[in-house]
Short mmCIF file of C-alpha atoms in Angstrom, two decimals:
data_model
loop_
_atom_site.label_atom_id
_atom_site.label_comp_id
_atom_site.label_asym_id
_atom_site.label_seq_id
_atom_site.Cartn_x
_atom_site.Cartn_y
_atom_site.Cartn_z
CA MET A 1 -145.12 -100.46 13.97
CA GLY A 2 -148.22 -99.89 16.60
CA ALA A 3 -146.99 -96.18 16.68
CA GLU A 4 -147.11 -95.76 12.50
CA LEU A 5 -150.94 -97.34 12.97
CA SER A 6 -151.50 -95.23 16.04
CA TYR A 7 -150.12 -92.62 13.89
CA VAL A 8 -151.79 -93.04 10.45
CA LEU A 9 -155.49 -93.22 12.71
CA SER A 10 -154.61 -89.74 14.41
CA LYS A 11 -154.34 -87.84 11.14
CA THR A 12 -157.75 -90.09 9.26
CA GLN A 13 -159.79 -88.55 12.96
CA MET A 14 -158.03 -85.43 12.70
CA LEU A 15 -158.89 -85.30 8.27
CA SER A 16 -162.65 -86.30 9.34
CA THR A 17 -163.02 -83.73 12.15
CA SER A 18 -162.34 -81.09 9.49
CA ASP A 19 -164.21 -82.12 6.77
CA TYR A 20 -166.93 -82.68 9.67
CA ALA A 21 -166.69 -79.00 10.36
CA SER A 22 -166.10 -77.76 6.76
CA VAL A 23 -169.74 -79.62 6.11
CA VAL A 24 -171.74 -77.90 9.05
CA SER A 25 -169.76 -74.87 7.75
CA MET A 26 -171.57 -74.98 4.08
CA ASN A 27 -175.31 -76.35 5.67
CA ILE A 28 -175.07 -72.95 8.19
CA PHE A 29 -173.53 -70.97 4.67
CA VAL A 30 -177.03 -72.79 2.69
CA ALA A 31 -178.98 -71.95 5.60
CA LEU A 32 -178.06 -68.15 5.22
CA LEU A 33 -178.89 -68.03 1.91
CA CYS A 34 -182.12 -69.47 2.53
CA ALA A 35 -182.76 -67.03 5.00
CA CYS A 36 -181.55 -64.08 2.97
CA ILE A 37 -183.55 -65.02 0.07
CA VAL A 38 -186.79 -64.94 2.56
CA ILE A 39 -186.23 -61.47 4.46
CA GLY A 40 -185.05 -60.68 0.82
CA HIS A 41 -189.02 -61.16 -0.58
CA LEU A 42 -190.76 -59.59 3.05
CA LEU A 43 -188.77 -56.13 2.38
CA GLU A 44 -188.95 -56.33 -1.39
CA GLU A 45 -191.12 -53.43 -1.45
CA ASN A 46 -189.02 -51.37 0.99
CA ARG A 47 -188.12 -48.30 -0.54
CA TRP A 48 -184.94 -48.31 1.60
CA ILE A 49 -183.64 -52.34 1.55
CA SER A 50 -182.28 -53.64 -1.27
CA GLU A 51 -181.11 -57.62 -1.61
CA SER A 52 -177.56 -56.89 -0.62
CA ILE A 53 -178.23 -55.05 2.17
CA THR A 54 -179.64 -58.12 3.78
CA ALA A 55 -177.54 -59.99 2.99
CA LEU A 56 -174.78 -57.95 4.50
CA LEU A 57 -176.62 -56.85 7.62
CA ILE A 58 -177.55 -60.98 7.54
CA GLY A 59 -174.06 -61.75 7.91
CA ILE A 60 -172.94 -59.16 10.22
CA CYS A 61 -175.46 -60.43 12.20
CA THR A 62 -173.93 -63.93 12.01
CA GLY A 63 -170.24 -62.78 12.02
CA VAL A 64 -170.87 -61.05 15.92
CA VAL A 65 -172.95 -64.35 16.75
CA ILE A 66 -170.08 -67.01 15.24
CA LEU A 67 -167.74 -64.28 17.21
CA LEU A 68 -169.26 -64.66 20.58
CA LEU A 69 -169.02 -68.53 19.97
CA SER A 70 -165.32 -69.02 19.25
CA ARG A 71 -164.79 -66.47 21.61
CA GLY A 72 -163.09 -64.18 20.03
CA LYS A 73 -161.18 -66.57 17.77
CA SER A 74 -163.43 -65.90 14.58
CA SER A 75 -166.22 -64.72 12.75
CA HIS A 76 -166.90 -66.50 9.41
CA LEU A 77 -167.24 -70.04 8.49
CA LEU A 78 -164.73 -70.05 5.37
CA VAL A 79 -161.76 -68.69 4.34
CA PHE A 80 -162.10 -65.73 1.21
CA SER A 81 -159.57 -66.09 -1.77
CA GLU A 82 -159.37 -63.69 -4.41
CA ASP A 83 -159.41 -66.40 -6.42
CA LEU A 84 -162.68 -67.96 -5.71
CA PHE A 85 -163.89 -64.70 -7.19
CA PHE A 86 -162.44 -63.49 -9.53
CA ILE A 87 -163.04 -67.20 -10.43
CA TYR A 88 -166.21 -69.15 -9.75
CA LEU A 89 -168.16 -66.39 -7.82
CA LEU A 90 -167.35 -63.35 -9.99
CA PRO A 91 -168.49 -64.30 -14.35
CA PRO A 92 -171.59 -65.84 -13.66
CA ILE A 93 -172.80 -62.53 -12.37
CA ILE A 94 -171.05 -60.49 -15.70
CA PHE A 95 -172.29 -63.22 -17.35
CA ASN A 96 -175.89 -62.67 -17.08
CA ALA A 97 -175.86 -59.28 -16.56
CA GLY A 98 -174.83 -58.31 -20.47
CA PHE A 99 -177.15 -61.79 -20.87
CA GLN A 100 -179.93 -59.72 -19.84
CA VAL A 101 -178.94 -55.87 -20.57
CA LYS A 102 -181.17 -54.04 -22.68
CA LYS A 103 -178.44 -54.22 -25.93
CA LYS A 104 -180.29 -51.03 -27.57
CA GLN A 105 -179.63 -48.13 -24.74
CA PHE A 106 -176.24 -50.37 -23.51
CA PHE A 107 -174.58 -49.48 -27.19
CA VAL A 108 -176.19 -46.33 -28.13
CA ASN A 109 -174.74 -45.06 -25.06
CA PHE A 110 -171.91 -46.57 -25.40
CA MET A 111 -168.84 -43.51 -25.51
CA THR A 112 -170.30 -42.15 -22.47
CA ILE A 113 -169.91 -45.82 -20.51
CA ILE A 114 -166.07 -46.26 -22.59
CA LEU A 115 -165.72 -42.18 -21.55
CA PHE A 116 -167.07 -43.49 -17.61
CA GLY A 117 -165.74 -46.56 -17.24
CA ALA A 118 -161.98 -46.12 -19.09
CA VAL A 119 -161.80 -42.04 -18.20
CA GLY A 120 -162.89 -41.99 -15.62
CA THR A 121 -161.99 -44.97 -13.21
CA LEU A 122 -157.77 -43.54 -14.60
CA ILE A 123 -159.45 -39.69 -13.36
CA SER A 124 -160.43 -41.12 -10.09
CA CYS A 125 -157.66 -43.04 -9.42
CA SER A 126 -155.20 -40.75 -9.53
CA ILE A 127 -157.54 -37.88 -7.68
CA ILE A 128 -157.42 -40.68 -5.09
CA THR A 129 -153.43 -41.90 -4.98
CA PHE A 130 -152.57 -38.40 -4.89
CA GLY A 131 -154.76 -37.58 -2.04
CA VAL A 132 -153.43 -40.60 0.72
CA ILE A 133 -149.79 -39.28 -0.87
CA GLN A 134 -150.31 -35.66 -0.22
CA ILE A 135 -152.94 -36.66 3.76
CA PHE A 136 -151.10 -40.54 4.58
CA LYS A 137 -147.97 -39.12 4.76
CA ARG A 138 -148.44 -36.48 7.06
CA MET A 139 -151.48 -38.48 9.72
CA GLY A 140 -147.67 -40.70 9.40
CA VAL A 141 -149.47 -43.53 7.97
CA GLY A 142 -147.36 -44.26 5.41
CA LYS A 143 -144.00 -44.57 6.18
CA THR A 144 -143.60 -47.53 5.39
CA LEU A 145 -145.95 -47.32 1.84
CA GLU A 146 -144.05 -47.14 -1.49
CA ILE A 147 -145.21 -45.74 -4.81
CA GLY A 148 -146.09 -49.03 -5.91
CA ASP A 149 -148.79 -49.52 -2.35
CA TYR A 150 -150.19 -45.72 -3.37
CA LEU A 151 -151.02 -47.16 -6.40
CA ALA A 152 -152.42 -49.29 -5.92
CA ILE A 153 -154.54 -47.52 -3.26
CA GLY A 154 -156.27 -46.08 -6.19
CA ALA A 155 -156.84 -48.16 -8.14
CA ILE A 156 -158.31 -50.48 -5.28
CA PHE A 157 -160.83 -47.40 -4.49
CA ALA A 158 -161.14 -46.69 -7.78
CA ALA A 159 -163.31 -49.92 -8.36
CA THR A 160 -167.16 -49.47 -7.75
CA ASP A 161 -169.45 -51.83 -6.73
CA SER A 162 -171.42 -52.95 -10.38
CA VAL A 163 -173.25 -55.70 -8.61
CA CYS A 164 -173.93 -53.88 -6.00
CA THR A 165 -175.24 -51.60 -8.78
CA LEU A 166 -178.23 -54.25 -9.83
CA GLN A 167 -179.72 -54.72 -7.05
CA VAL A 168 -180.12 -50.61 -6.13
CA LEU A 169 -180.97 -49.17 -10.28
CA ASN A 170 -184.06 -50.94 -12.18
CA GLN A 171 -183.52 -50.75 -15.43
CA ASP A 172 -187.53 -51.10 -16.45
CA GLU A 173 -187.67 -47.45 -13.89
CA THR A 174 -184.77 -46.09 -15.26
CA PRO A 175 -183.42 -47.62 -18.25
CA LEU A 176 -180.24 -44.91 -19.70
CA LEU A 177 -179.67 -44.48 -15.70
CA TYR A 178 -179.05 -48.37 -15.71
CA SER A 179 -177.64 -48.88 -18.50
CA LEU A 180 -174.94 -45.69 -17.61
CA VAL A 181 -174.27 -47.10 -14.02
CA PHE A 182 -173.95 -50.79 -14.90
CA GLY A 183 -172.04 -50.28 -17.92
CA GLU A 184 -169.64 -47.96 -16.61
CA GLY A 185 -169.62 -50.46 -13.82
CA VAL A 186 -168.12 -53.41 -15.60
CA VAL A 187 -165.60 -51.02 -17.76
CA ASN A 188 -164.87 -49.74 -14.89
CA ASP A 189 -164.43 -52.65 -12.48
CA ALA A 190 -162.20 -54.61 -16.79
CA THR A 191 -159.95 -51.04 -15.45
CA SER A 192 -159.35 -51.47 -12.39
CA VAL A 193 -158.65 -54.85 -12.48
CA VAL A 194 -156.00 -53.78 -15.49
CA LEU A 195 -154.85 -50.89 -13.86
CA PHE A 196 -153.73 -53.20 -10.85
CA ASN A 197 -152.29 -55.88 -12.34
CA ALA A 198 -149.72 -53.29 -14.32
CA ILE A 199 -148.65 -51.69 -11.19
CA LYS A 200 -147.95 -54.37 -9.68
CA SER A 201 -145.85 -55.35 -12.84
CA PHE A 202 -143.72 -52.25 -14.00
CA ASP A 203 -141.24 -51.10 -12.05
CA LEU A 204 -142.17 -48.32 -10.45
CA ASN A 205 -137.97 -47.56 -9.64
CA ASN A 206 -137.20 -45.40 -12.88
CA ILE A 207 -140.68 -44.55 -13.44
CA ASP A 208 -141.07 -42.22 -17.33
CA HIS A 209 -142.48 -40.99 -20.13
CA ARG A 210 -142.85 -44.71 -21.20
CA ILE A 211 -144.94 -46.15 -18.76
CA GLY A 212 -147.94 -43.72 -20.15
CA LEU A 213 -147.65 -44.30 -23.52
CA HIS A 214 -147.30 -47.85 -22.98
CA PHE A 215 -150.79 -48.17 -20.58
CA ILE A 216 -152.76 -47.03 -22.83
CA GLY A 217 -151.20 -49.07 -25.78
CA ASN A 218 -151.76 -52.05 -23.09
CA PHE A 219 -154.91 -51.10 -21.93
CA SER A 220 -156.00 -50.56 -25.28
CA TYR A 221 -154.85 -53.99 -27.63
CA LEU A 222 -156.49 -55.65 -23.28
CA PHE A 223 -159.85 -53.71 -23.99
CA THR A 224 -159.56 -55.00 -28.44
CA ALA A 225 -158.36 -58.89 -27.53
CA SER A 226 -161.15 -58.82 -24.16
CA THR A 227 -163.85 -57.69 -25.94
CA LEU A 228 -162.88 -59.71 -29.06
CA LEU A 229 -162.73 -63.00 -27.97
CA GLY A 230 -166.32 -62.20 -26.09
CA VAL A 231 -167.76 -61.80 -29.09
CA LEU A 232 -166.46 -65.25 -30.72
CA ALA A 233 -167.54 -67.65 -27.98
CA GLY A 234 -170.42 -66.09 -28.84
CA LEU A 235 -170.79 -67.23 -32.40
CA VAL A 236 -168.97 -70.02 -32.09
CA SER A 237 -171.50 -70.68 -29.92
CA ALA A 238 -174.37 -69.65 -31.81
CA TYR A 239 -172.75 -71.21 -35.15
CA ILE A 240 -172.56 -75.06 -33.11
CA ILE A 241 -175.68 -75.02 -32.05
CA LYS A 242 -177.76 -73.69 -35.73
CA LYS A 243 -175.71 -76.11 -36.85
CA LEU A 244 -176.34 -79.48 -35.10
CA TYR A 245 -179.81 -79.11 -33.75
CA ILE A 246 -178.54 -79.99 -31.28
CA GLY A 247 -182.07 -79.65 -28.86
CA ARG A 248 -183.54 -82.03 -31.11
CA HIS A 249 -182.46 -84.46 -29.45
CA SER A 250 -181.66 -82.88 -25.75
CA THR A 251 -182.09 -79.36 -24.35
CA ASP A 252 -179.87 -79.95 -21.63
CA ARG A 253 -177.13 -80.03 -24.41
CA GLU A 254 -178.20 -76.76 -25.62
CA VAL A 255 -178.20 -75.45 -22.08
CA ALA A 256 -174.64 -76.91 -20.95
CA LEU A 257 -173.45 -75.83 -24.78
CA MET A 258 -173.86 -72.43 -23.81
CA MET A 259 -172.71 -72.41 -19.77
CA LEU A 260 -169.84 -74.58 -20.50
CA MET A 261 -168.27 -71.95 -24.01
CA ALA A 262 -169.73 -68.35 -21.14
CA TYR A 263 -167.21 -70.12 -18.86
CA LEU A 264 -165.19 -71.25 -20.60
CA SER A 265 -164.79 -67.14 -22.69
CA TYR A 266 -163.48 -66.12 -19.41
CA ILE A 267 -161.08 -68.77 -18.13
CA LEU A 268 -159.47 -68.15 -21.35
CA ALA A 269 -159.42 -64.50 -21.24
CA GLU A 270 -157.40 -64.99 -17.53
CA LEU A 271 -155.23 -67.96 -19.26
CA TRP A 272 -154.14 -64.68 -21.67
CA TYR A 273 -153.86 -62.62 -19.46
CA LEU A 274 -156.77 -60.63 -21.31
CA SER A 275 -160.33 -58.95 -19.44
CA GLY A 276 -162.49 -61.96 -18.24
CA ILE A 277 -164.59 -59.64 -17.56
CA LEU A 278 -164.98 -57.87 -20.81
CA THR A 279 -164.42 -61.31 -22.59
CA VAL A 280 -167.50 -63.11 -20.09
CA PHE A 281 -169.91 -59.57 -20.28
CA PHE A 282 -169.80 -59.63 -23.96
CA CYS A 283 -170.30 -62.84 -24.42
CA GLY A 284 -173.50 -62.65 -22.58
CA ILE A 285 -174.93 -59.71 -24.82
CA VAL A 286 -173.21 -61.88 -27.87
CA MET A 287 -175.58 -65.22 -26.97
CA SER A 288 -178.47 -63.13 -26.29
CA HIS A 289 -178.48 -61.76 -29.80
CA TYR A 290 -178.03 -64.80 -31.38
CA THR A 291 -177.50 -68.71 -29.96
CA TRP A 292 -180.86 -68.07 -27.17
CA HIS A 293 -182.84 -67.43 -30.41
CA ASN A 294 -180.91 -70.76 -32.63
CA VAL A 295 -182.50 -73.37 -29.01
CA THR A 296 -185.94 -74.54 -28.22
CA GLU A 297 -188.67 -72.68 -26.49
CA SER A 298 -187.77 -74.67 -23.21
CA SER A 299 -183.82 -74.21 -23.21
CA ARG A 300 -184.69 -70.22 -24.02
CA ILE A 301 -186.95 -70.84 -20.59
CA THR A 302 -184.44 -72.63 -18.67
CA THR A 303 -181.67 -70.32 -19.94
CA LYS A 304 -182.69 -67.56 -18.33
CA HIS A 305 -183.68 -68.82 -15.23
CA ALA A 306 -180.50 -71.02 -14.60
CA PHE A 307 -178.52 -67.48 -15.26
CA ALA A 308 -180.31 -64.94 -13.30
CA THR A 309 -181.60 -67.51 -10.58
CA LEU A 310 -177.08 -68.52 -9.97
CA SER A 311 -176.03 -65.20 -10.95
CA PHE A 312 -178.72 -63.68 -7.81
CA VAL A 313 -177.27 -66.63 -5.52
CA LEU A 314 -173.74 -65.64 -5.99
CA GLU A 315 -174.52 -62.12 -5.27
CA ASN A 316 -175.78 -62.83 -1.45
CA PHE A 317 -172.88 -65.36 -1.72
CA ILE A 318 -170.81 -62.43 -2.01
CA PHE A 319 -171.71 -59.35 0.10
CA LEU A 320 -173.25 -62.44 2.85
CA TYR A 321 -169.66 -63.44 3.21
CA VAL A 322 -167.91 -59.85 3.28
CA GLY A 323 -170.88 -58.89 6.09
CA MET A 324 -169.32 -62.14 8.14
CA ASP A 325 -165.70 -61.21 6.74
CA ALA A 326 -165.96 -57.49 8.11
CA LEU A 327 -165.58 -58.68 11.97
CA ASP A 328 -162.67 -60.43 11.66
CA ILE A 329 -160.85 -60.57 14.37
CA GLU A 330 -157.17 -61.05 12.57
CA LYS A 331 -158.26 -57.36 11.19
CA TRP A 332 -158.52 -55.53 13.08
CA ARG A 333 -156.56 -56.45 16.58
CA PHE A 334 -153.46 -54.84 15.07
CA VAL A 335 -155.26 -51.95 14.68
CA SER A 336 -156.91 -52.52 18.72
CA ASP A 337 -154.62 -50.19 19.71
CA ARG A 338 -154.38 -46.96 17.80
CA PRO A 339 -158.71 -47.33 16.45
CA LYS A 340 -158.72 -43.38 15.44
CA THR A 341 -155.80 -43.79 13.18
CA SER A 342 -157.97 -46.20 11.60
CA VAL A 343 -160.64 -44.48 11.88
CA ALA A 344 -159.22 -40.82 10.03
CA VAL A 345 -158.05 -43.68 6.31
CA SER A 346 -161.23 -44.66 6.87
CA SER A 347 -162.61 -41.30 7.12
CA VAL A 348 -160.27 -40.11 4.12
CA LEU A 349 -160.51 -43.08 2.06
CA LEU A 350 -164.45 -42.43 1.57
CA GLY A 351 -163.87 -38.31 0.32
CA LEU A 352 -161.89 -38.75 -1.83
CA VAL A 353 -163.92 -41.84 -3.02
CA LEU A 354 -166.68 -39.32 -3.02
CA ALA A 355 -164.61 -35.96 -4.68
CA GLY A 356 -162.77 -39.53 -6.93
CA ARG A 357 -166.34 -40.31 -8.03
CA ALA A 358 -167.09 -36.26 -8.71
CA ALA A 359 -164.09 -35.30 -10.22
CA PHE A 360 -164.90 -37.41 -13.89
CA VAL A 361 -168.96 -37.47 -13.80
CA PHE A 362 -169.90 -33.93 -14.06
CA PRO A 363 -167.31 -32.88 -16.33
CA LEU A 364 -167.99 -35.57 -18.45
CA SER A 365 -171.44 -35.69 -18.07
CA PHE A 366 -170.94 -32.36 -20.01
CA LEU A 367 -168.06 -32.87 -22.09
CA SER A 368 -171.72 -36.25 -23.31
CA ASN A 369 -174.07 -33.54 -23.49
CA LEU A 370 -171.69 -31.67 -25.90
CA THR A 371 -171.83 -34.54 -28.74
CA LYS A 372 -176.62 -34.78 -28.42
CA LYS A 373 -177.91 -32.61 -30.47
CA SER A 374 -181.82 -33.67 -28.79
CA GLU A 375 -181.93 -32.54 -25.53
CA ARG A 376 -183.69 -35.31 -24.59
CA GLU A 377 -181.14 -37.28 -24.32
CA LYS A 378 -178.71 -35.53 -22.62
CA LEU A 379 -178.18 -35.90 -18.57
CA SER A 380 -179.92 -33.38 -16.81
CA PHE A 381 -177.87 -32.17 -13.70
CA ARG A 382 -180.34 -35.16 -11.26
CA GLU A 383 -179.90 -37.89 -13.69
CA GLN A 384 -175.60 -36.96 -13.35
CA VAL A 385 -175.54 -36.85 -9.51
CA ILE A 386 -177.47 -39.69 -8.75
CA ILE A 387 -174.30 -41.53 -11.32
CA TRP A 388 -172.52 -40.04 -8.86
CA TRP A 389 -174.22 -41.17 -6.05
CA ALA A 390 -174.99 -44.56 -7.30
CA GLY A 391 -171.21 -46.07 -8.02
CA LEU A 392 -169.75 -44.69 -5.00
CA MET A 393 -170.73 -48.00 -3.09
CA ARG A 394 -167.35 -50.05 -2.68
CA GLY A 395 -168.00 -54.27 -2.60
CA ALA A 396 -166.04 -57.59 -3.67
CA VAL A 397 -164.83 -56.26 -6.54
CA SER A 398 -162.28 -53.23 -3.65
CA MET A 399 -162.05 -56.31 -0.70
CA ALA A 400 -160.20 -59.37 -3.40
CA LEU A 401 -157.71 -56.68 -4.74
CA ALA A 402 -156.66 -55.04 -0.92
CA TYR A 403 -156.23 -58.67 0.04
CA ASN A 404 -154.04 -59.27 -2.73
CA GLN A 405 -152.12 -56.08 -2.09
CA PHE A 406 -151.59 -56.13 1.48
CA THR A 407 -152.58 -59.38 2.50
CA LEU A 408 -150.20 -62.68 2.60
CA SER A 409 -152.96 -65.96 1.71
CA GLY A 410 -155.55 -64.00 3.96
CA HIS A 411 -153.16 -62.52 7.39
CA THR A 412 -150.94 -59.45 7.79
CA GLU A 413 -148.53 -59.03 10.43
CA VAL A 414 -147.63 -55.22 8.93
CA ARG A 415 -149.57 -52.44 11.27
CA THR A 416 -149.92 -49.40 8.30
CA ASN A 417 -151.17 -53.17 6.03
CA ALA A 418 -154.32 -54.51 8.59
CA ILE A 419 -155.07 -50.55 8.74
CA MET A 420 -155.44 -50.65 4.65
CA ILE A 421 -157.63 -53.35 5.38
CA SER A 422 -159.50 -52.33 8.00
CA SER A 423 -160.10 -48.85 6.33
CA THR A 424 -161.06 -51.47 2.63
CA ILE A 425 -163.24 -52.98 5.49
CA THR A 426 -165.21 -50.18 6.35
CA VAL A 427 -165.74 -48.25 3.55
CA VAL A 428 -167.32 -50.57 2.13
CA LEU A 429 -169.55 -51.36 4.44
CA VAL A 430 -169.82 -47.62 4.90
CA SER A 431 -170.58 -46.96 1.03
CA THR A 432 -172.31 -50.60 0.49
CA MET A 433 -174.94 -49.33 3.35
CA VAL A 434 -175.11 -45.23 3.49
CA PHE A 435 -175.29 -45.08 -0.15
CA GLY A 436 -176.67 -48.40 -1.23
CA LEU A 437 -179.47 -46.88 1.45
CA MET A 438 -179.83 -43.52 -0.04
CA THR A 439 -180.08 -45.37 -2.91
CA LYS A 440 -184.05 -45.23 -4.14
CA PRO A 441 -184.89 -42.34 -2.31
CA LEU A 442 -182.67 -40.55 -4.40
CA ILE A 443 -183.83 -41.67 -7.39
CA ARG A 444 -187.59 -41.72 -6.52
CA PHE A 445 -186.99 -37.73 -5.40
CA LEU A 446 -184.93 -36.39 -8.33
CA ILE A 447 -187.41 -38.88 -10.69
CA PRO A 448 -190.51 -39.56 -10.58
CA VAL A 449 -191.00 -42.73 -11.22
CA ASN A 450 -193.98 -43.82 -12.95
CA PRO A 451 -195.27 -47.43 -11.02
CA THR A 452 -196.77 -48.49 -14.49
CA PRO A 453 -193.90 -48.30 -16.53
CA LYS A 454 -195.50 -47.43 -20.51
CA HIS A 455 -192.84 -49.32 -22.15
CA LYS A 456 -194.70 -52.71 -19.84
CA ASN A 457 -196.98 -55.42 -21.76
CA SER A 458 -199.88 -56.46 -18.65
CA THR A 459 -200.28 -59.40 -19.20
CA GLY A 460 -197.29 -61.11 -18.32
CA ASN A 461 -196.84 -63.53 -21.45
CA ILE A 462 -194.22 -64.94 -23.31
CA ASP A 463 -193.26 -63.60 -26.03
CA SER A 464 -190.34 -65.27 -28.07
CA SER A 465 -190.58 -62.33 -31.01
CA ASN A 466 -188.67 -59.84 -29.22
CA ASN A 467 -185.20 -59.88 -29.55
CA SER A 468 -183.97 -60.57 -26.23
CA PRO A 469 -184.53 -62.88 -23.24
CA LYS A 470 -185.15 -59.92 -21.97
CA SER A 471 -188.64 -60.97 -22.97
CA ILE A 472 -190.13 -63.43 -22.21
CA THR A 473 -191.19 -62.42 -18.33
CA VAL A 474 -191.90 -58.73 -18.18
CA PRO A 475 -192.17 -58.90 -14.06
CA PHE A 476 -188.49 -59.79 -13.68
CA LEU A 477 -187.37 -58.64 -17.27
CA GLY A 478 -189.39 -56.34 -18.79
CA GLY A 479 -188.71 -55.95 -22.63
CA GLY A 480 -191.10 -53.80 -25.24
CA SER A 481 -190.33 -51.16 -26.48
CA GLN A 482 -186.40 -50.03 -25.53
CA ASP A 483 -185.54 -52.76 -27.00
CA SER A 484 -187.28 -53.48 -29.75
CA GLU A 485 -185.67 -54.46 -32.78
CA ASN A 486 -188.71 -53.27 -34.49
CA GLU A 487 -187.65 -49.80 -33.38
CA LEU A 488 -184.48 -50.28 -36.10
CA ASP A 489 -185.33 -51.79 -38.64
CA GLY A 490 -185.03 -49.44 -41.79
CA SER A 491 -188.92 -48.92 -42.58
CA GLU A 492 -188.81 -46.34 -39.36
CA ILE A 493 -185.46 -44.57 -39.50
CA HIS A 494 -185.59 -42.31 -42.50
CA ARG A 495 -181.91 -42.23 -44.12
CA PRO A 496 -180.60 -38.92 -44.44
CA SER A 497 -180.71 -36.81 -47.06
CA SER A 498 -177.72 -34.61 -46.85
CA ILE A 499 -174.55 -34.40 -44.66
CA ARG A 500 -176.12 -32.01 -41.87
CA SER A 501 -178.93 -34.23 -41.14
CA LEU A 502 -176.36 -37.43 -41.09
CA LEU A 503 -174.92 -35.39 -39.00
CA SER A 504 -177.35 -34.90 -36.44
CA THR A 505 -178.99 -38.57 -36.03
CA PRO A 506 -175.23 -40.58 -36.40
CA THR A 507 -177.17 -43.30 -33.53
CA HIS A 508 -179.84 -43.77 -35.60
CA THR A 509 -177.68 -44.51 -38.94
CA VAL A 510 -175.30 -46.10 -37.01
CA HIS A 511 -177.85 -49.04 -36.12
CA ARG A 512 -179.16 -49.03 -39.53
CA LEU A 513 -176.33 -49.77 -41.24
CA TRP A 514 -176.31 -52.84 -37.92
CA ARG A 515 -178.88 -53.68 -38.39
CA LYS A 516 -178.94 -54.59 -42.67
CA PHE A 517 -175.39 -55.79 -42.04
CA ASP A 518 -176.69 -57.88 -39.86
CA ASN A 519 -179.50 -59.21 -41.17
CA SER A 520 -177.97 -59.68 -44.72
CA PHE A 521 -174.93 -61.64 -43.25
CA MET A 522 -174.45 -63.02 -39.40
CA ARG A 523 -178.38 -63.96 -38.65
CA PRO A 524 -177.93 -66.41 -41.73
CA VAL A 525 -174.94 -67.63 -40.97
CA PHE A 526 -175.20 -67.62 -37.17
CA GLY A 527 -179.14 -67.47 -36.55
CA GLY A 528 -181.51 -65.07 -34.50
CA ARG A 529 -184.57 -63.82 -33.82
CA GLY A 530 -186.69 -64.45 -37.90
CA PHE A 531 -183.79 -67.07 -38.83
CA VAL A 532 -185.28 -70.14 -36.25
CA HIS A 533 -185.17 -73.68 -37.13
CA ILE A 534 -185.78 -75.13 -34.19
CA ALA A 535 -189.29 -75.49 -33.71
CA SER A 536 -191.36 -74.34 -30.34
CA THR A 537 -192.26 -77.45 -29.16
CA SER A 538 -190.23 -79.86 -26.69
CA PRO A 539 -187.95 -81.62 -28.11
CA THR A 540 -188.97 -84.24 -26.87
CA SER A 541 -191.89 -84.64 -27.98
CA ARG A 542 -192.46 -87.29 -31.26
CA ASN A 543 -193.39 -84.30 -33.35
CA GLY A 544 -190.87 -82.12 -33.21
CA ASN A 545 -188.36 -84.79 -32.86
CA GLN A 546 -190.02 -85.35 -36.50
CA GLN A 547 -189.28 -82.03 -38.52
CA TRP A 548 -185.81 -83.21 -37.02
CA GLN A 549 -186.05 -85.09 -40.13
#
């Protein structure tokens, strides 16, 4: 009996020690996040450093300190998990991007975004796969790699870092480039994940022509179903809030319902094997168009800042951990006796990333320009260079997919797999540091931007008349002419008098027809600007409550 009691006490002490260590780790990590915010603020005017690079550098420095204190045993405070990334960290970031995106710019360039994000990703994946097959075999690295591993490498390194794109591009200064690069990044991430899962599910030992057709059909189904699920979740939230007038009792319920409905759409997409990234992105777009206008004024301000703050913190969380994880000694131990091989593999992968992106950006931009009637709408060569360069960064999506393919629970004992993990980390660090550092100066060099854009409102006052949460505060969001609904009204766009004029202004015609349908059918049912029944004052006040009676 005494021996059993001693054993229980020892186990309890071990658990309490483990819990204490976890609390200490979380405290240090939170302190590091605070440091990222403060240092990022001090470097706000720097033309080179972005928030992501700041967090990455702090993570690397912290990893070095932990590595020295632990005598080479560990370099990070938390254990990276692809489930943690895809289930908890990525959804709020992508949702906020859809919630804050300028819808006009996004949908005007929708076909170009799909062209870059879907077709371009397939081209990039094919070039990277073909390159590693040819080069790795000559280097003697691919002896233990199978065809599925080569295809997975193509999907891993075809995934751009849309999170970093949010921080190196400014949608007020360069709205066209921002909508193209970020929109492509969202579709690219979804395509890469779908492609990666398809590679793991298909029997690649018996390859025939049906696999290609199966993949195209599978991707079309996933894209359509994921988009419709996100739209449906956004419309349901708008209808519930509009009909039940939840804000008359509590604005907290409005905010909570919006958050939970958005996250529910992502979880349902993952449960039904759809693309959660696309689902939550389009859910954010629909919520900003309908749901956001049905809530009280205080809820509008709260949701805008809450979503943006959560996204900002999680972005820094990801890059901070990536910096620390880059120095994980377990990953480098297996390649320490062959550093030249690891450097060579990383260089090859970087070169293929550069070539793979160039192979689709410039040709597809040429095809996109052929469909544009106006010279102002066409992508210039300088803009194409920026699109090519800004999409070269690789980040947490590539790392998560690499962990999924080449490790078991974050560890690997196969030399080739260890080389691929260390090379992925190297590519992520180099692409983020080098390409990320050079993006802002490159934009200023190729496309000089007026420091005070004309579409910015200098007053910075709250204006609830605009059509998206971007219009609340100018310094952060900058509403205005780029996303104004008035530009889409039929009064400012003349109906085409002939087929020729219809073909010359197809985008305006589609927008006019959609606006007419939206005003006649969608907004009376789901709410939105012009159909808000909720008082603009706080629902907690008596006067506000009387209006609900």
